[in-house]
XYZ file of C-alpha atoms in Angstrom:
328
model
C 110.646 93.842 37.226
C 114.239 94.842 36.877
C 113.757 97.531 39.323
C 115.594 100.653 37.395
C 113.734 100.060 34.426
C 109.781 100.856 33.776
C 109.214 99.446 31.041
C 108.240 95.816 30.208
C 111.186 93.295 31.223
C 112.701 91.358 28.036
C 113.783 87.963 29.514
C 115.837 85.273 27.208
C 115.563 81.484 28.525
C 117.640 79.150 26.601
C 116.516 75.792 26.476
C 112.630 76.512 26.650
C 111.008 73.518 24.883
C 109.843 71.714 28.075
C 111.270 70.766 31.236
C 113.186 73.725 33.544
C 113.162 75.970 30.736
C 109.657 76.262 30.047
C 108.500 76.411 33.670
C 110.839 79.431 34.167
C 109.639 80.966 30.734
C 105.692 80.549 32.056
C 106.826 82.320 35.156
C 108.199 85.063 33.579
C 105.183 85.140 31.241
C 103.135 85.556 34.651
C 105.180 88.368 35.541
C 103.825 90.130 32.257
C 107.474 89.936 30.766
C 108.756 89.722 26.812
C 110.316 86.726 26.632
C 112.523 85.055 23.930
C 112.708 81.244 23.958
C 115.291 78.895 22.217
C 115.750 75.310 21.445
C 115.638 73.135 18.464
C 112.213 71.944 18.141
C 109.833 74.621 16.888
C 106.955 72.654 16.331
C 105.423 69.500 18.122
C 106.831 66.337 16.872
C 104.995 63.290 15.330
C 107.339 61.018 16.719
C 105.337 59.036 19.153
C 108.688 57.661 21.082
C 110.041 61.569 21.245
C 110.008 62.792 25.116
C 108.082 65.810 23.575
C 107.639 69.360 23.935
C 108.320 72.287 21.206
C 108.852 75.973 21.343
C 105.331 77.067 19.850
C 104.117 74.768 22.768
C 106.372 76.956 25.481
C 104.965 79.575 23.415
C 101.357 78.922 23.799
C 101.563 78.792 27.039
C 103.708 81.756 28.117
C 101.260 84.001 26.278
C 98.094 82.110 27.929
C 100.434 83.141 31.232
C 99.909 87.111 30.682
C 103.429 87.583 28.667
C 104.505 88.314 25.081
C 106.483 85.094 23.818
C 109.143 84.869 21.119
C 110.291 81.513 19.677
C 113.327 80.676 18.366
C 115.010 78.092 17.085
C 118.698 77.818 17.727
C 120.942 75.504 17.878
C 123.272 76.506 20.736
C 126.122 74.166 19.125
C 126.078 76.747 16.206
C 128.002 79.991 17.397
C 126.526 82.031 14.481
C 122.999 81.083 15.195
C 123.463 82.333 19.228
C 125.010 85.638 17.750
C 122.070 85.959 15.499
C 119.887 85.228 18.156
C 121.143 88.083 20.485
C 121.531 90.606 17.535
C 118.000 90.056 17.075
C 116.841 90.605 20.408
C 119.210 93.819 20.199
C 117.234 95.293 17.276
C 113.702 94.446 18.378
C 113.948 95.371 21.986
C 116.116 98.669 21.174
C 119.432 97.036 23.110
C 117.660 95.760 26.171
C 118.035 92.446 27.369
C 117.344 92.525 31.663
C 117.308 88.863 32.242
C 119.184 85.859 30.704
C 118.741 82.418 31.935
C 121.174 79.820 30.700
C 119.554 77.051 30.717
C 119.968 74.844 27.564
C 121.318 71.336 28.152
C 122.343 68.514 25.615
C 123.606 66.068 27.856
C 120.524 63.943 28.434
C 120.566 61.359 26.099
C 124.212 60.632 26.345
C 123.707 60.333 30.429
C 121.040 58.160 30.050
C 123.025 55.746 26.975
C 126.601 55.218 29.634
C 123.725 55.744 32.955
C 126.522 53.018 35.608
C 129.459 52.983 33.044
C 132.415 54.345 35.049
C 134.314 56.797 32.996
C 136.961 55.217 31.278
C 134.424 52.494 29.929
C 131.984 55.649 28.673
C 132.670 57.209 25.536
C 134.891 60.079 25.451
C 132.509 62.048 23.377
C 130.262 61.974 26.426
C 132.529 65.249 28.254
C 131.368 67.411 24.447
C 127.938 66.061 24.897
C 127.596 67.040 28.660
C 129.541 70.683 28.497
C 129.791 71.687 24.620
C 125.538 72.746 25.462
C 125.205 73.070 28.871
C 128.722 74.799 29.829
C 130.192 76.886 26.751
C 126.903 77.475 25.713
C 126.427 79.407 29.227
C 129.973 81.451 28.565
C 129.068 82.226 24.982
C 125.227 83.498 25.895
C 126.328 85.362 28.770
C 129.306 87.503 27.236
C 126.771 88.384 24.066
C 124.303 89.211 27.227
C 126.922 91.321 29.229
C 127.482 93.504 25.690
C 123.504 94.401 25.965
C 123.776 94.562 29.667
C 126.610 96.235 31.021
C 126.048 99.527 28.483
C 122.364 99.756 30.310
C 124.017 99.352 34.054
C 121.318 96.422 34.783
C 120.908 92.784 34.248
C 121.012 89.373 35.824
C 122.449 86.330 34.474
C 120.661 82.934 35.825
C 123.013 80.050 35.314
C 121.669 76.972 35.689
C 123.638 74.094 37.819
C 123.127 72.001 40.035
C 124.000 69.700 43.206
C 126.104 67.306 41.061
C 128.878 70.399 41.111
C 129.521 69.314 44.594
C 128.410 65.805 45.048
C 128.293 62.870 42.502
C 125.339 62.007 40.983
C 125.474 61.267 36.728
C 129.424 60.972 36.783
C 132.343 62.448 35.958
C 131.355 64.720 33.140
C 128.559 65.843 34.209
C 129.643 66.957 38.033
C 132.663 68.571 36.196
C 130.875 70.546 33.900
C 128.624 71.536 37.125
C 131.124 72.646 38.978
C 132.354 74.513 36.245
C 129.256 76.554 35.907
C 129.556 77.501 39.076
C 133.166 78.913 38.968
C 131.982 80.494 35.554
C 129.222 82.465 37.303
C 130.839 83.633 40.929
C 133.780 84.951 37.859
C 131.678 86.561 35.840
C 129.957 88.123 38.739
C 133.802 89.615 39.861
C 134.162 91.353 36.521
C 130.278 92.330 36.051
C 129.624 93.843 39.835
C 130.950 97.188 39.237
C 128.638 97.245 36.073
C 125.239 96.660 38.321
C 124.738 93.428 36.630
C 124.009 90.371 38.269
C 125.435 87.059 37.992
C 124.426 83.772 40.045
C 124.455 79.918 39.566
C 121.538 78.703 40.376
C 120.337 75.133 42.434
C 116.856 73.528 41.641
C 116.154 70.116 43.707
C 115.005 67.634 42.144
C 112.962 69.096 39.534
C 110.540 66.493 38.264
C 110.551 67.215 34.315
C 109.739 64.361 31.671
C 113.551 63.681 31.360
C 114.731 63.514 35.279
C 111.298 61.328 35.928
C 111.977 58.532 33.112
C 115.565 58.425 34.068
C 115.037 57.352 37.750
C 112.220 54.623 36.711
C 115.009 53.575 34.891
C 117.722 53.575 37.596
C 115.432 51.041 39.463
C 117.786 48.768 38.046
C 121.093 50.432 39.399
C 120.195 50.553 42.932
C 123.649 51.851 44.104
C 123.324 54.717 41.885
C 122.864 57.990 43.557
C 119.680 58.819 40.861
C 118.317 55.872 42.391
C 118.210 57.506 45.611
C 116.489 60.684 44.682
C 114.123 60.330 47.238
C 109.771 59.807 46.773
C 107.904 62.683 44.682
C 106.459 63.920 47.509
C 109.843 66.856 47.718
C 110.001 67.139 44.091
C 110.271 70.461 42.564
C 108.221 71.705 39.816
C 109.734 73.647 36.240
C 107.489 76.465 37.456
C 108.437 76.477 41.124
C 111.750 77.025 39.629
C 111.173 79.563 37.388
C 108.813 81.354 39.845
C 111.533 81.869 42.144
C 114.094 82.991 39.583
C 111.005 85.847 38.757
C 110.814 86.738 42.205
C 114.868 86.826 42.468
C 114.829 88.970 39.635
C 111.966 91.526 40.945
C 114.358 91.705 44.319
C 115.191 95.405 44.950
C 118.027 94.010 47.055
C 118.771 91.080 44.883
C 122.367 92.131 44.538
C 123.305 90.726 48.005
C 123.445 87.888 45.801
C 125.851 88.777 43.459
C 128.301 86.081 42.687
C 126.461 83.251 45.266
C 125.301 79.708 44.539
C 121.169 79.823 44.936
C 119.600 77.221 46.289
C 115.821 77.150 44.904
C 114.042 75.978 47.387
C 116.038 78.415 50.175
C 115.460 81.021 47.860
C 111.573 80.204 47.333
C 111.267 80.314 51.458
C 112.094 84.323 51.254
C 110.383 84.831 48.635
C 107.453 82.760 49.727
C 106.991 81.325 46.440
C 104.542 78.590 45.954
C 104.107 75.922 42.881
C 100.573 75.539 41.179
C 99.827 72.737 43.574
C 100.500 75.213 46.493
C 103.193 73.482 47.762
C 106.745 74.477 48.574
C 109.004 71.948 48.041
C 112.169 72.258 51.122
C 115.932 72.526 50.717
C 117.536 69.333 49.812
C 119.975 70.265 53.000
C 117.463 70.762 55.031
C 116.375 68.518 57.939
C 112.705 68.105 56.665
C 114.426 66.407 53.836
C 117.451 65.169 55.329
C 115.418 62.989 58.591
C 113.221 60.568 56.376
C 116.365 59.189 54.716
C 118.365 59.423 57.787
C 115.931 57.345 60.434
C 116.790 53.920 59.241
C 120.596 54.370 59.290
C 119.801 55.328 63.235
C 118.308 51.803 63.333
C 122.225 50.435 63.120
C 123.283 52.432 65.751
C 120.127 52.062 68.731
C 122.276 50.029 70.815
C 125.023 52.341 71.886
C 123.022 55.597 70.778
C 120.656 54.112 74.212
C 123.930 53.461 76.289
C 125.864 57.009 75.160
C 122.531 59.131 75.320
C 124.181 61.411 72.350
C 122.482 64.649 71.537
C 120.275 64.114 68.441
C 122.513 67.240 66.367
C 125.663 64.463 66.880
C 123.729 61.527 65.837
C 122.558 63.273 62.918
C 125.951 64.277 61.941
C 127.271 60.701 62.173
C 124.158 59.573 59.503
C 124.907 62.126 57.463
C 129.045 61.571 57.192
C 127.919 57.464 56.724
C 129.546 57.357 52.979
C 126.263 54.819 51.974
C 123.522 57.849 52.478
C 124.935 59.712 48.911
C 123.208 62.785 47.919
């Protein structure tokens, strides 16, 4: 998969109990790869109110893919767990570790609990909740990663972000701890280039998991909230669309012309020709297939002087898109 080496890839997602994580561990599974999976939950949960999902579920269903699955559990708060975690995968896998994907996230439950709370009114404990697991969680993984990696000459760090590093869409916290994994993987890929390791930050769409789809039922009731906005299902990204294309990325001879780059999933998934298991391939959130449903009524405001001015259609799109009510 890796390209240099033969033998079966060993792939480490973080944050693999449902959602992103375990569509991109399934996809790796597909690929025939060894792949270690972390989170909290290692068994399925009695809780009838939980959202669900456990690592021997992930599990389960990597090895039903084709792959050999490893759970777990780690607390990604706990720096001595992570180390443990990596020395582990040092000593089974004889120091080879081709693929990390940082994707664990702790923010949910605090986004959802201040979900239309400006800043100052939100608790200040909400910046730890969105970037203590989800941002130095990345930094931590991937420097244990490049100690594995850079000694071999081959790797690729996956760094999970997303479009709320550029535009808002959950607030303050999160979009800064976005655009902070960004910065943290076009750096990282500065010092690890010379080394033949790879390093990208990485942009689903709107991935539908159990967490993103409760959240915009919910912001029904917020209607001038970006989430509210998302746009129908019909363009909605699936966990193993995502991780698909991240397998596909990471089977890419040439996938070094990369290095350093913000990946957009659904771009990425058009080279690659990847498909989802409903054979579908969601488009680019910037693209005009996306961009022209939303974008048609706003026209509506402007038919009486668009008729008078005859204005190409690339200038009348650009005017709907700059119009500061369309959001992301």
């Amino acid at each position: 998969m890796m390209g240099q080496n033969e033998s079966t890839p060993v792939v480490l997602v973080t944050g693999a109990t449902r959602g992103i994580g375990k569509g991109i561990a399934i996809a790796f599974g597909e690929q025939g790869a060894t792949v270690y999976i972390t989170g909290r939950t290692l068994t399925p949960q009695a809780d009838p109110q939980a959202m669900g999902g456990s690592l021997r579920e992930t599990q389960a269903a990597v090895e039903q893919a084709g792959g050999r699955c490893i759970a777990v559990a780690v607390d990604h708060q706990q720096d001595d767990q992570v180390r443990a975690l990596f020395d582990r995968i040092a000593a089974d896998q004889q120091g080879q570790l081709d693929v990390l994907v940082n994707n664990v996230y702790a923010g949910v439950p605090a986004l959802r609990k201040f979900a239309g709370q400006p800043f100052w009114e939100a608790d200040a404990d909400l910046w730890d909740a969105c970037n203590q697991v989800g941002l130095r969680s990345h930094y931590l993984a991937s420097r244990l990663a490049a100690q594995m990696m850079v000694p071999r000459r081959q790797g690729m760090i996956c760094t999970l972000s997303s479009w709320g590093g550029l535009s808002y869409i959950f607030g303050v916290a999160y979009g800064a701890g976005k655009a902070a994994c960004d910065r943290l993987a076009a750096d990282m890929a500065v010092e690890l280039k010379d080394h033949n390791v790879l390093s990208v930050s990485v942009w689903p769409g709107i991935v539908g998991t159990e967490h993103i789809t409760q959240m915009v039922q919910e912001a029904q009731n917020h209607p001038d909230l970006p989430l509210a906005r998302m746009g129908s299902q019909f363009n909605w990204e699936t966990p193993l669309f995502v991780g698909r294309t991240l397998a596909a990325l990471a089977a890419d001879p040439h996938r070094h012309r990369y290095q350093g780059k913000l990946c957009i999933i659904a771009e990425l998934a058009q080279r690659y020709r990847i498909l989802d298991e409903h054979g579908r391939r969601p488009v680019s959130l910037r693209s005009l297939q996306f961009l022209l449903p939303s974008a048609l009524p706003r026209l509506q405001r402007y038919q009486s002087w668009i008729l008078d001015l005859k204005l190409p259609w690339w200038i009348l799109l650009n005017l709907v898109l700059q119009s500061p009510r369309l959001g992301p």
